Coordinates of C-alpha atoms (C1' of nucleotides) in Angstrom, one line a residue:
Chain A
M234 CA 36.5 -7.7 18.0
S235 CA 32.9 -7.1 18.9
S236 CA 32.6 -7.2 22.7
Y237 CA 29.3 -8.2 24.3
I238 CA 28.0 -9.4 27.5
F239 CA 25.5 -12.3 27.5
I240 CA 22.8 -12.1 30.1
N241 CA 20.8 -15.2 30.9
N242 CA 19.7 -14.7 34.5
I243 CA 18.2 -11.9 36.4
E244 CA 21.0 -11.5 38.9
D245 CA 23.4 -10.6 36.1
L246 CA 21.0 -8.2 34.6
E247 CA 20.6 -6.4 37.9
K248 CA 24.3 -6.3 38.4
V249 CA 25.0 -4.6 35.0
K250 CA 21.9 -2.5 34.8
D251 CA 23.3 0.8 36.0
N252 CA 25.9 0.9 33.2
Y253 CA 23.0 1.0 30.7
L254 CA 20.9 3.8 32.1
A255 CA 20.6 7.4 30.9
G256 CA 22.7 7.2 27.8
K257 CA 21.7 9.3 24.9
V258 CA 21.4 6.8 22.1
C259 CA 21.3 3.0 21.8
G260 CA 21.1 0.5 19.0
V261 CA 18.4 -2.1 19.4
D262 CA 18.0 -5.4 17.6
S263 CA 16.3 -8.6 18.3
E264 CA 16.3 -12.2 17.1
T265 CA 13.2 -14.3 17.0
T266 CA 12.0 -17.8 16.2
G267 CA 10.0 -16.5 13.2
L268 CA 8.3 -13.6 11.6
D269 CA 4.9 -13.5 13.3
P270 CA 5.0 -11.7 16.6
L271 CA 1.8 -13.5 17.8
M272 CA 2.9 -17.1 16.8
C273 CA 6.7 -16.9 17.3
R274 CA 8.9 -16.1 20.2
L275 CA 11.4 -13.3 21.0
R276 CA 14.7 -15.0 21.7
L277 CA 17.5 -12.3 21.9
L278 CA 17.4 -8.7 22.6
Q279 CA 20.6 -6.8 21.9
I280 CA 21.2 -3.3 23.2
A281 CA 24.3 -1.5 22.0
V282 CA 25.7 1.6 23.7
A283 CA 28.8 3.7 23.0
G284 CA 31.6 2.9 25.4
E285 CA 29.9 -0.2 26.9
Q286 CA 29.8 -3.9 26.0
T287 CA 26.7 -4.7 24.1
L288 CA 24.0 -6.3 26.1
V289 CA 22.7 -9.6 24.7
I290 CA 19.7 -10.8 26.6
D291 CA 18.3 -14.3 26.4
C292 CA 14.6 -13.5 26.5
F293 CA 13.6 -17.2 27.0
E294 CA 15.2 -16.8 30.4
L295 CA 14.6 -13.1 31.2
L296 CA 11.0 -12.6 30.2
P297 CA 8.9 -11.9 31.9
V298 CA 11.1 -11.9 35.0
G299 CA 13.4 -9.1 33.8
K300 CA 10.7 -7.1 32.0
A301 CA 10.7 -4.1 34.3
I302 CA 14.5 -3.7 34.2
I303 CA 14.6 -4.1 30.4
Q304 CA 11.9 -1.5 30.1
E305 CA 13.7 0.8 32.4
I306 CA 16.9 0.5 30.3
L307 CA 15.1 1.1 27.1
D308 CA 13.2 4.1 28.5
S309 CA 16.4 5.7 29.7
F310 CA 17.7 6.4 26.2
D311 CA 16.6 9.5 24.3
I312 CA 17.0 7.9 20.9
K313 CA 16.6 4.3 19.9
V314 CA 18.1 3.1 16.6
F315 CA 16.7 0.1 14.7
Q316 CA 16.9 -1.5 11.3
N317 CA 13.2 -2.0 10.4
A318 CA 11.9 -0.9 13.7
K319 CA 8.4 -2.1 12.9
F320 CA 9.5 -5.7 13.3
D321 CA 11.2 -5.3 16.7
I322 CA 8.5 -3.0 18.1
K323 CA 5.9 -5.7 17.3
F324 CA 7.8 -8.5 19.0
L325 CA 8.7 -6.3 22.0
K326 CA 5.0 -5.4 22.3
A327 CA 4.0 -9.0 22.2
N328 CA 6.2 -9.4 25.2
G329 CA 4.9 -6.5 27.1
L330 CA 7.8 -4.1 26.3
E331 CA 7.1 -0.8 24.8
I332 CA 9.3 1.5 22.7
K333 CA 8.7 5.2 23.3
G334 CA 10.1 8.5 22.2
Q335 CA 12.4 9.3 19.3
L336 CA 13.5 6.5 17.0
F337 CA 15.8 6.3 14.1
D338 CA 15.2 3.6 11.5
T339 CA 18.2 2.9 9.3
M340 CA 16.0 1.0 6.8
L341 CA 13.5 3.9 6.4
A342 CA 16.4 6.3 6.2
G343 CA 18.0 4.1 3.5
Q344 CA 14.8 4.1 1.5
L345 CA 14.7 7.9 1.5
L346 CA 18.4 8.1 0.5
R347 CA 17.9 5.7 -2.4
T348 CA 17.3 8.8 -4.6
S349 CA 20.3 10.6 -3.2
G350 CA 23.2 8.3 -3.9
G351 CA 22.2 5.5 -1.5
P352 CA 22.1 1.8 -2.4
R353 CA 19.0 0.4 -4.0
R354 CA 18.7 -2.4 -1.5
V355 CA 18.3 -1.4 2.1
A356 CA 19.0 -4.6 4.1
L357 CA 21.4 -4.0 7.0
A358 CA 24.4 -5.7 5.1
E359 CA 23.9 -3.4 2.1
L360 CA 23.7 -0.3 4.2
A361 CA 26.8 -1.2 6.3
N362 CA 28.7 -1.9 3.2
H363 CA 27.7 1.3 1.5
Y364 CA 27.9 3.8 4.3
L365 CA 30.6 2.2 6.5
G366 CA 32.5 0.0 4.2
V367 CA 31.9 -2.9 6.6
A368 CA 31.1 -6.4 5.5
L369 CA 28.4 -8.0 7.7
S370 CA 27.6 -11.6 7.8
K371 CA 24.1 -12.5 6.6
E372 CA 24.1 -15.9 8.3
Q373 CA 22.0 -14.6 11.2
Q374 CA 18.8 -14.5 9.2
R375 CA 19.0 -18.2 8.4
S376 CA 19.9 -19.4 11.8
D377 CA 17.5 -21.1 14.2
F378 CA 16.9 -19.3 17.5
S379 CA 14.6 -21.8 19.1
G380 CA 17.3 -24.1 20.6
K381 CA 20.7 -23.7 22.2
L382 CA 22.4 -20.5 21.3
S383 CA 25.8 -20.6 19.6
E384 CA 28.7 -18.3 20.1
E385 CA 28.3 -17.0 16.5
Q386 CA 24.6 -16.2 17.0
L387 CA 25.4 -14.1 20.1
E388 CA 28.3 -12.4 18.4
Y389 CA 26.5 -11.6 15.1
G390 CA 23.5 -10.4 17.1
A391 CA 25.6 -8.0 19.1
K392 CA 27.3 -6.8 16.0
D393 CA 24.1 -6.0 14.2
A394 CA 23.0 -3.8 17.1
E395 CA 26.4 -2.0 17.3
I396 CA 26.5 -1.2 13.6
L397 CA 23.2 0.7 14.0
L398 CA 24.9 3.3 16.1
K399 CA 27.6 3.9 13.5
L400 CA 25.1 3.8 10.6
R401 CA 23.0 6.5 12.3
G402 CA 26.0 8.7 12.6
V403 CA 26.7 8.6 8.9
M404 CA 23.1 8.5 7.7
I405 CA 22.1 11.6 9.7
L406 CA 24.8 13.5 7.8
E407 CA 23.5 12.2 4.5
L408 CA 19.9 13.0 5.4
K409 CA 21.0 16.6 6.3
E410 CA 23.1 17.0 3.2
N411 CA 20.3 15.9 1.0
K412 CA 17.6 17.9 2.8
L413 CA 15.7 14.8 3.9
I414 CA 15.5 15.4 7.6
E415 CA 11.9 16.5 7.7
V416 CA 10.6 13.6 5.6
A417 CA 12.7 11.3 7.8
R418 CA 11.0 12.7 10.9
V419 CA 7.6 12.0 9.4
E420 CA 8.6 8.4 8.4
F421 CA 10.1 7.6 11.8
A422 CA 7.0 8.9 13.7
C423 CA 4.7 7.1 11.3
C424 CA 6.6 3.8 11.9
Y425 CA 5.1 3.5 15.4
A426 CA 1.6 3.7 13.9
I427 CA 2.3 1.1 11.3
A428 CA 3.8 -1.3 13.8
H429 CA 0.7 -0.8 16.1
M430 CA -1.7 -1.3 13.2
E431 CA 0.0 -4.5 12.0
Y432 CA 0.1 -5.8 15.6
F433 CA -3.6 -5.3 16.2
G434 CA -4.9 -6.2 12.8
I435 CA -8.5 -5.9 11.7
H436 CA -11.5 -8.1 12.6
V437 CA -13.3 -10.0 9.8
D438 CA -16.8 -11.5 10.3
L439 CA -16.1 -15.0 8.9
N440 CA -19.7 -16.0 8.9
M441 CA -20.7 -13.1 6.8
W442 CA -17.7 -13.8 4.6
Q443 CA -18.6 -17.4 4.0
K444 CA -22.2 -16.5 3.1
L445 CA -20.9 -14.0 0.6
T446 CA -18.5 -16.6 -0.8
K447 CA -21.3 -19.1 -1.3
Q448 CA -23.4 -16.5 -3.0
I449 CA -20.6 -15.4 -5.4
E450 CA -19.7 -19.1 -6.1
K451 CA -23.3 -19.6 -7.2
S452 CA -23.3 -16.6 -9.4
K453 CA -20.1 -17.8 -11.0
E454 CA -21.6 -21.2 -11.7
E455 CA -24.6 -19.7 -13.3
C456 CA -22.5 -17.4 -15.4
L457 CA -20.3 -20.3 -16.5
N458 CA -23.4 -22.2 -17.6
K459 CA -24.4 -19.3 -19.8
L460 CA -20.9 -19.2 -21.2
Y461 CA -20.8 -22.9 -22.3
P462 CA -22.8 -22.3 -25.5
Y463 CA -20.0 -20.0 -26.6
I464 CA -17.0 -21.8 -25.4
G465 CA -18.1 -25.4 -25.5
Y466 CA -19.3 -27.7 -22.8
P467 CA -16.7 -29.4 -20.5
T468 CA -15.8 -33.0 -21.2
V469 CA -16.5 -34.8 -18.0
Q470 CA -14.2 -37.6 -17.0
L471 CA -14.9 -39.5 -13.9
G472 CA -11.6 -40.8 -12.5
L473 CA -10.5 -42.2 -9.2
F474 CA -8.9 -39.0 -8.0
E475 CA -10.6 -36.3 -9.9
E476 CA -14.3 -35.8 -10.2
R477 CA -14.3 -33.8 -13.3
K478 CA -11.9 -32.6 -15.9
I479 CA -12.5 -29.3 -17.6
S480 CA -12.8 -29.2 -21.4
D481 CA -9.9 -28.0 -23.5
F482 CA -11.3 -24.5 -23.4
N483 CA -10.2 -22.5 -20.4
P484 CA -12.2 -19.3 -19.9
N485 CA -9.3 -18.0 -17.8
S486 CA -6.9 -18.2 -20.7
H487 CA -6.6 -14.8 -22.5
K488 CA -4.8 -16.6 -25.3
Q489 CA -7.7 -18.9 -25.9
I490 CA -10.2 -16.1 -25.4
L491 CA -8.4 -14.0 -28.0
S492 CA -8.5 -16.6 -30.7
L493 CA -12.2 -17.3 -29.9
L494 CA -13.0 -13.6 -30.3
E495 CA -11.0 -13.5 -33.5
A496 CA -13.1 -16.4 -34.8
Q497 CA -16.2 -14.4 -34.0
G498 CA -14.9 -11.5 -36.0
I499 CA -14.0 -9.4 -33.0
H500 CA -10.6 -8.0 -33.5
V501 CA -8.8 -6.7 -30.4
D502 CA -5.2 -6.2 -29.3
N503 CA -5.8 -7.9 -26.0
T504 CA -8.7 -9.2 -23.9
S505 CA -8.7 -6.5 -21.2
K506 CA -11.8 -4.9 -20.0
H507 CA -10.6 -1.7 -21.6
A508 CA -10.2 -3.3 -25.1
L509 CA -13.5 -5.2 -24.8
A510 CA -15.4 -2.1 -23.8
L511 CA -16.0 -1.3 -27.4
H512 CA -17.8 -4.7 -27.8
S513 CA -19.7 -4.6 -24.5
K514 CA -23.0 -5.2 -26.3
N515 CA -21.8 -8.6 -27.6
P516 CA -23.5 -11.2 -25.4
F517 CA -20.4 -13.4 -25.1
V518 CA -18.2 -10.4 -24.2
K519 CA -20.7 -9.4 -21.7
L520 CA -20.8 -12.8 -20.1
L521 CA -17.0 -13.1 -20.2
L522 CA -16.5 -9.8 -18.3
E523 CA -19.0 -10.9 -15.7
Y524 CA -17.3 -14.2 -15.3
R525 CA -13.9 -12.6 -14.9
H526 CA -15.3 -10.2 -12.3
L527 CA -16.7 -13.1 -10.2
E528 CA -13.6 -15.2 -10.7
K529 CA -11.5 -12.3 -9.5
Q530 CA -13.5 -11.9 -6.3
L531 CA -13.3 -15.6 -5.5
N532 CA -9.7 -16.1 -6.3
T533 CA -8.2 -13.0 -4.9
F534 CA -10.4 -12.3 -1.9
L535 CA -13.1 -14.8 -0.9
H536 CA -11.0 -17.9 -1.0
T537 CA -7.8 -16.5 0.3
I538 CA -8.6 -14.2 3.2
P539 CA -10.0 -16.9 5.6
N540 CA -6.6 -18.6 5.4
Q541 CA -4.9 -15.5 6.5
I542 CA -6.7 -15.0 9.7
N543 CA -4.3 -15.3 12.6
P544 CA -5.1 -18.3 14.8
V545 CA -4.0 -16.4 18.0
S546 CA -5.8 -13.1 17.5
K547 CA -8.5 -14.3 15.1
R548 CA -7.9 -11.2 13.1
L549 CA -6.3 -10.3 9.8
H550 CA -2.8 -8.8 10.0
P551 CA -1.9 -7.2 6.7
N552 CA 1.7 -6.3 6.1
Y553 CA 2.3 -2.6 5.2
G554 CA 5.3 -1.5 3.1
Q555 CA 5.8 1.9 4.6
N556 CA 7.7 3.1 1.5
G557 CA 6.2 0.4 -0.8
A558 CA 5.7 2.8 -3.7
F559 CA 8.4 5.0 -5.1
S560 CA 6.1 8.0 -4.8
G561 CA 6.2 7.6 -1.0
R562 CA 2.9 5.9 -0.8
M563 CA 2.5 2.8 1.3
S564 CA 1.9 -0.6 -0.2
C565 CA 0.1 -3.5 1.5
G566 CA 0.1 -7.3 1.2
N567 CA -0.8 -10.6 2.8
P568 CA -3.5 -9.7 2.2
N569 CA -3.6 -6.4 0.4
I570 CA -6.4 -4.7 2.4
Q571 CA -6.1 -1.7 0.1
Q572 CA -7.7 -3.5 -2.7
I573 CA -10.8 -5.0 -1.1
P574 CA -13.7 -4.4 -3.4
R575 CA -15.8 -1.3 -2.6
E576 CA -19.0 -3.2 -2.7
K577 CA -20.9 -3.0 0.6
E578 CA -21.2 -6.8 0.9
F579 CA -17.4 -7.0 1.1
R580 CA -16.7 -4.0 3.3
A581 CA -19.4 -5.0 5.7
C582 CA -17.5 -8.1 6.7
F583 CA -14.7 -5.9 8.2
N584 CA -16.1 -4.8 11.5
G585 CA -15.4 -4.1 15.1
T586 CA -15.6 -6.8 17.8
K587 CA -18.6 -6.7 20.2
G588 CA -19.2 -3.4 21.8
R589 CA -16.8 -1.7 19.4
K590 CA -17.3 0.7 16.5
L591 CA -15.2 1.6 13.5
V592 CA -14.5 5.3 12.9
I593 CA -13.6 5.9 9.2
A594 CA -12.2 9.1 7.8
D595 CA -10.9 10.0 4.3
Y596 CA -9.5 13.1 2.9
S597 CA -11.7 15.0 0.5
Q598 CA -10.1 15.3 -2.9
I599 CA -6.6 15.5 -1.4
E600 CA -4.7 15.1 -4.6
L601 CA -6.6 17.9 -6.3
R602 CA -6.0 20.1 -3.3
V603 CA -2.2 19.3 -3.5
I604 CA -2.3 20.2 -7.2
A605 CA -4.0 23.5 -6.4
Q606 CA -1.1 24.2 -4.0
F607 CA 1.7 23.0 -6.4
A608 CA 0.2 24.9 -9.4
N609 CA -0.8 27.8 -7.2
D610 CA -4.0 27.9 -9.2
T611 CA -5.9 30.9 -7.9
R612 CA -9.3 29.7 -9.2
M613 CA -8.9 26.3 -7.6
I614 CA -7.6 27.8 -4.4
Q615 CA -10.5 30.2 -4.2
A616 CA -13.0 27.4 -4.9
Y617 CA -11.6 25.4 -2.0
K618 CA -11.5 28.4 0.3
D619 CA -15.1 29.1 -0.5
G620 CA -16.0 25.5 0.2
E621 CA -17.2 25.0 -3.4
D622 CA -17.6 21.6 -5.0
L623 CA -14.7 21.6 -7.4
H624 CA -16.2 18.9 -9.7
R625 CA -19.3 21.0 -10.1
L626 CA -17.2 24.1 -10.7
T627 CA -15.2 22.3 -13.4
A628 CA -18.5 21.1 -15.0
S629 CA -19.8 24.7 -15.1
L630 CA -16.5 26.0 -16.6
V631 CA -16.1 23.3 -19.2
L632 CA -19.8 23.2 -20.2
Q633 CA -20.2 26.9 -19.9
K634 CA -23.3 26.6 -17.8
D635 CA -24.3 28.2 -14.5
I636 CA -23.0 26.2 -11.6
Q637 CA -26.5 25.6 -10.1
D638 CA -27.7 24.1 -13.4
I639 CA -25.1 21.3 -13.3
T640 CA -26.8 17.9 -13.2
K641 CA -25.5 14.9 -11.4
E642 CA -24.3 13.3 -14.6
E643 CA -22.5 16.4 -15.6
R644 CA -20.7 16.5 -12.3
Q645 CA -19.8 12.9 -12.7
A646 CA -18.2 13.6 -16.1
A647 CA -16.3 16.6 -14.7
K648 CA -14.8 14.2 -12.1
A649 CA -13.1 12.4 -15.0
V650 CA -12.0 15.7 -16.5
N651 CA -10.5 16.8 -13.2
F652 CA -8.6 13.7 -12.4
G653 CA -7.6 12.9 -15.9
L654 CA -6.4 16.2 -17.3
V655 CA -4.4 17.4 -14.3
F656 CA -2.2 14.4 -14.7
G657 CA -1.6 14.9 -18.4
M658 CA -4.2 12.7 -20.0
G659 CA -5.0 13.5 -23.7
A660 CA -8.4 13.9 -25.3
A661 CA -8.6 10.3 -26.4
G662 CA -7.6 9.1 -23.0
L663 CA -10.1 11.3 -21.4
K664 CA -12.8 9.9 -23.6
S665 CA -12.2 6.3 -22.8
Y666 CA -11.3 7.1 -19.2
A667 CA -14.6 8.8 -18.7
A668 CA -16.4 5.8 -20.2
N669 CA -14.6 3.2 -18.2
T670 CA -14.3 4.8 -14.8
Y671 CA -17.4 6.9 -14.6
G672 CA -19.7 5.5 -17.3
T673 CA -19.8 8.9 -19.0
T674 CA -19.9 9.0 -22.8
M675 CA -18.4 11.9 -24.7
T676 CA -17.4 12.2 -28.3
M677 CA -13.8 12.9 -29.4
E678 CA -14.8 16.5 -30.3
E679 CA -16.4 17.0 -26.9
A680 CA -13.3 15.6 -25.2
K681 CA -11.0 18.0 -27.1
L682 CA -13.2 20.9 -26.4
F683 CA -13.4 20.0 -22.7
K684 CA -9.7 19.8 -22.5
K685 CA -9.2 23.2 -24.1
R686 CA -11.7 24.9 -21.9
Y687 CA -10.3 23.2 -18.8
F688 CA -6.9 24.7 -19.3
V689 CA -8.3 28.1 -20.1
A690 CA -10.3 28.0 -16.8
Y691 CA -7.4 26.7 -14.7
K692 CA -4.5 28.9 -15.7
G693 CA -2.3 27.9 -12.8
V694 CA -2.5 24.2 -13.7
N695 CA -1.8 25.1 -17.3
N696 CA 1.3 27.1 -16.3
W697 CA 2.4 24.3 -14.0
H698 CA 2.2 21.8 -16.8
W699 CA 3.8 24.2 -19.2
H700 CA 6.7 24.8 -16.9
I701 CA 7.3 21.0 -16.3
K702 CA 7.1 20.4 -20.1
K703 CA 9.6 23.1 -20.8
T704 CA 12.2 22.3 -18.1
L705 CA 11.8 18.5 -18.0
P706 CA 13.0 18.2 -14.4
I707 CA 15.1 15.1 -13.7
S708 CA 13.9 14.9 -10.1
S709 CA 11.1 16.3 -7.9
R710 CA 10.3 16.8 -4.3
T711 CA 7.2 16.5 -2.2
L712 CA 6.3 19.3 0.2
A713 CA 7.9 17.3 3.0
G714 CA 11.1 17.0 0.9
R715 CA 10.8 13.4 -0.3
K716 CA 12.8 13.1 -3.5
H717 CA 12.0 11.2 -6.6
N718 CA 14.3 10.8 -9.7
Y719 CA 12.9 10.3 -13.2
G720 CA 14.4 7.9 -15.6
S721 CA 15.0 8.6 -19.3
D722 CA 11.8 6.7 -19.9
S723 CA 9.6 8.8 -17.6
G724 CA 7.1 10.9 -19.4
M725 CA 5.1 14.0 -18.5
S726 CA 2.4 12.2 -16.6
G727 CA 4.9 10.8 -14.1
R728 CA 6.3 14.2 -13.6
F729 CA 2.8 15.6 -12.9
N730 CA 1.8 12.7 -10.7
T731 CA 4.6 11.6 -8.5
P732 CA 5.1 14.7 -6.4
V733 CA 1.4 15.1 -5.9
Q734 CA 0.8 11.5 -4.9
G735 CA 3.9 11.7 -2.7
T736 CA 2.7 14.9 -0.9
A737 CA -0.6 13.3 -0.2
A738 CA 1.4 10.4 1.3
D739 CA 3.4 12.8 3.4
I740 CA 0.2 14.3 4.8
L741 CA -1.3 10.9 5.6
K742 CA 1.9 9.7 7.3
N743 CA 2.1 12.8 9.3
A744 CA -1.4 12.3 10.5
L745 CA -0.7 8.7 11.4
G746 CA 2.4 9.7 13.5
Q747 CA 0.4 12.3 15.4
L748 CA -2.6 10.0 15.8
Y749 CA -0.4 7.3 17.4
L750 CA 0.6 9.7 20.1
E751 CA -2.9 10.8 20.8
I752 CA -4.4 7.3 21.2
Q753 CA -2.1 6.1 23.9
G754 CA -4.1 5.1 27.0
T755 CA -7.4 5.1 25.1
S756 CA -9.6 2.2 23.7
I757 CA -8.7 3.3 20.2
I758 CA -6.6 1.2 17.8
M759 CA -5.8 1.8 14.2
V760 CA -7.0 -1.0 11.9
A761 CA -6.5 0.1 8.3
V762 CA -5.0 2.7 6.1
V763 CA -5.8 3.1 2.4
H764 CA -3.9 5.9 0.8
D765 CA -6.2 8.8 1.9
E766 CA -8.3 6.9 4.4
I767 CA -7.7 5.9 8.1
V768 CA -9.9 3.4 9.9
L769 CA -10.0 3.2 13.7
E770 CA -11.7 0.8 16.1
C771 CA -12.8 1.9 19.5
D772 CA -15.3 1.3 22.3
A773 CA -18.8 2.4 21.2
S774 CA -18.9 4.8 24.1
E775 CA -15.8 6.7 22.8
A776 CA -16.9 6.8 19.1
E777 CA -17.9 10.4 19.0
Q778 CA -14.7 11.7 20.6
T779 CA -12.7 9.4 18.4
A780 CA -14.4 10.8 15.3
D781 CA -13.6 14.4 16.4
L782 CA -10.0 13.5 17.2
L783 CA -9.4 11.7 13.9
K784 CA -10.9 14.5 11.8
R785 CA -8.9 17.1 13.7
I786 CA -5.6 15.3 13.4
M787 CA -6.0 14.6 9.7
E788 CA -7.0 18.1 8.9
E789 CA -4.1 19.5 10.9
A790 CA -1.7 17.3 9.1
G791 CA -3.1 18.5 5.7
N792 CA -2.9 22.2 6.7
R793 CA 0.7 21.7 7.9
Y794 CA 1.7 21.2 4.2
L795 CA -1.0 22.9 2.2
K796 CA -0.7 26.5 3.4
D797 CA -3.1 28.1 1.1
I798 CA -5.9 25.5 0.9
P799 CA -8.2 24.1 3.5
V800 CA -7.9 20.4 3.9
I801 CA -11.1 18.5 4.8
A802 CA -11.4 15.0 6.2
E803 CA -14.9 13.4 6.1
V804 CA -15.5 11.1 9.1
S805 CA -18.2 8.6 9.9
I806 CA -19.0 6.1 12.7
S807 CA -20.2 2.7 11.8
D808 CA -20.4 -1.0 12.8
S809 CA -18.4 -1.9 9.7
W810 CA -16.1 -0.6 7.0
A811 CA -19.2 -0.4 4.7
G812 CA -19.9 2.9 6.5
K813 CA -23.2 4.4 7.5
Chain B
dT82 C1' 9.6 -29.1 -13.3
dC83 C1' 9.7 -24.7 -11.5
dA84 C1' 11.1 -19.9 -11.2
dG85 C1' 10.2 -15.7 -13.5
dT86 C1' 7.2 -12.9 -16.5
dT87 C1' 2.9 -11.2 -18.4
dC88 C1' -1.8 -10.2 -18.3
dG89 C1' -5.8 -8.6 -16.2
dC90 C1' -7.9 -6.2 -12.4
dG91 C1' -9.0 -4.9 -7.5
dC92 C1' -8.0 -0.3 -4.9
dG93 C1' -6.6 4.9 -4.2
Chain C
dA109 C1' 2.3 9.4 -32.2
dA110 C1' 0.1 9.3 -28.0
dA111 C1' 0.3 8.6 -23.3
dG112 C1' -2.8 9.8 -16.3
dC113 C1' 0.0 7.5 -11.9
dG114 C1' 1.0 4.2 -7.9
dC115 C1' 0.6 -0.7 -6.0
dG116 C1' -0.3 -6.6 -5.0
dC117 C1' -2.2 -10.8 -6.4
dG118 C1' -3.7 -15.1 -9.0
dA119 C1' -3.7 -17.7 -13.2
dA120 C1' -1.6 -18.6 -17.4
dC121 C1' 2.3 -18.7 -19.9
dT122 C1' 7.4 -18.9 -20.9
dG123 C1' 11.9 -20.7 -21.0
dA124 C1' 15.7 -23.6 -19.7

DNA sequence: TCAGTTCGCGCG
DNA sequence: AAAGCGCGCGAACTGA
């Protein structure tokens, strides 16, 4: 029933071209020989338009020869509809084709609608089934597009593009009905930025990385040698194929560690850093924690990242999940650039290529500012308006001292108080959190007293908590309208946290979308995003302007949502991610 | 034997 | 009773 026209030579494309110009909306899909836009090839490009046969273009034959015509066709539509636009945009870009203007991404729309009656899974087949009652074949994903094309491949390809038009029709109504239009706009605009960022990737200095690896490997060996007296020396067996066999004790096994600790008279529920913090004076525990830290750095980062460098670009291309977290935050993987250790030695390996600089900006206390807005806390709002240091203010309120007498340590402790208590942490939690995260010790009595004084000082936050506790909402919205539903197992802290984290994500995504538009035609590329931080790479000569631009765009995005509180982004120019 | 789960920990 | 939240990843462990 699907009707398409297969184009495999330039003459045919020229002949039909005029039928595909100046429509309002088109559905676009592509088929490729794999997932990596730099290593794999674009095979088919399908363009579906109402009232016309769907164009199915063999890109092996028509690129680059038909590039200008295809670009002209794409440009002539006001709105392009994709399923997972990021993927197609990257492949088109690799082939010199650019998507511009408004786009509608059915996958992103589906993710936003998950909390408003939509299906949990957002693959095209699920969406078509749920919103249109249409059964789509899933064969396409498994088929091979590198050889001769089959009738089925063309037909299914055309169908996927056609269904997008129908899906958009239904999903727009759903988005409107559920008041998700604004957040959808933010997501769609942001999608361009994410595609761009994944396409360009980030540069890693492999020499520096290898040096660091050697150094950490050495430290780990030394640490392990010091551990042997406690865990027993390895039994060495020389065999034909293995040089060495490790003893029966495996320091990576929490199970074995737990029984060893038990034997030493140390009773803990588990072997986590948190549980062991109480015994941090014990020399074995101390060594164990150090060992695990080094092992983590080696296994998770140092030994894996070199294998993920793309052979074509020689750069790292992490994969971002635009709605990876249910809060609306992004996730990241392969590798997860958002969890690279903060140590300077690690971050210094991520740099610009020759003659380039990194421009790094992060929001100052964005979640606390969002809370001030949500809770409408006059004291917090005033503090931010006056440009005061909120951690210092909290220290002075909680310790009942003059603000100028607050020491560095007291400010550090107040940081724990601010971040912990606004999200519903109890006194006991506050105590251990302060110890673990900020190295600040407080007694249980102090923690209780701090908590009490905190909520006296910040009445708005207190009322906000009280209201949520009283009404136990089953759902919440961010300031851009993103919806989150709570399950029966959700507690208070989730209810305090999700809309705040999500609003911070709205703001960041809004900034990314704007930024993408501003950097067209410049030397600037986006290379990393980490929740409240954006990293750009640009020519050294443009670094100053880039820094100004980035700061302005981020702050404008913040102030678009936080009407009563100034939003500040702190920017720096550097050779590497380690900063100045 | 191998896919799925749990633990522990890096980041914000 | 007491509780901050959100991710991804590697190694060990579990279960059939």
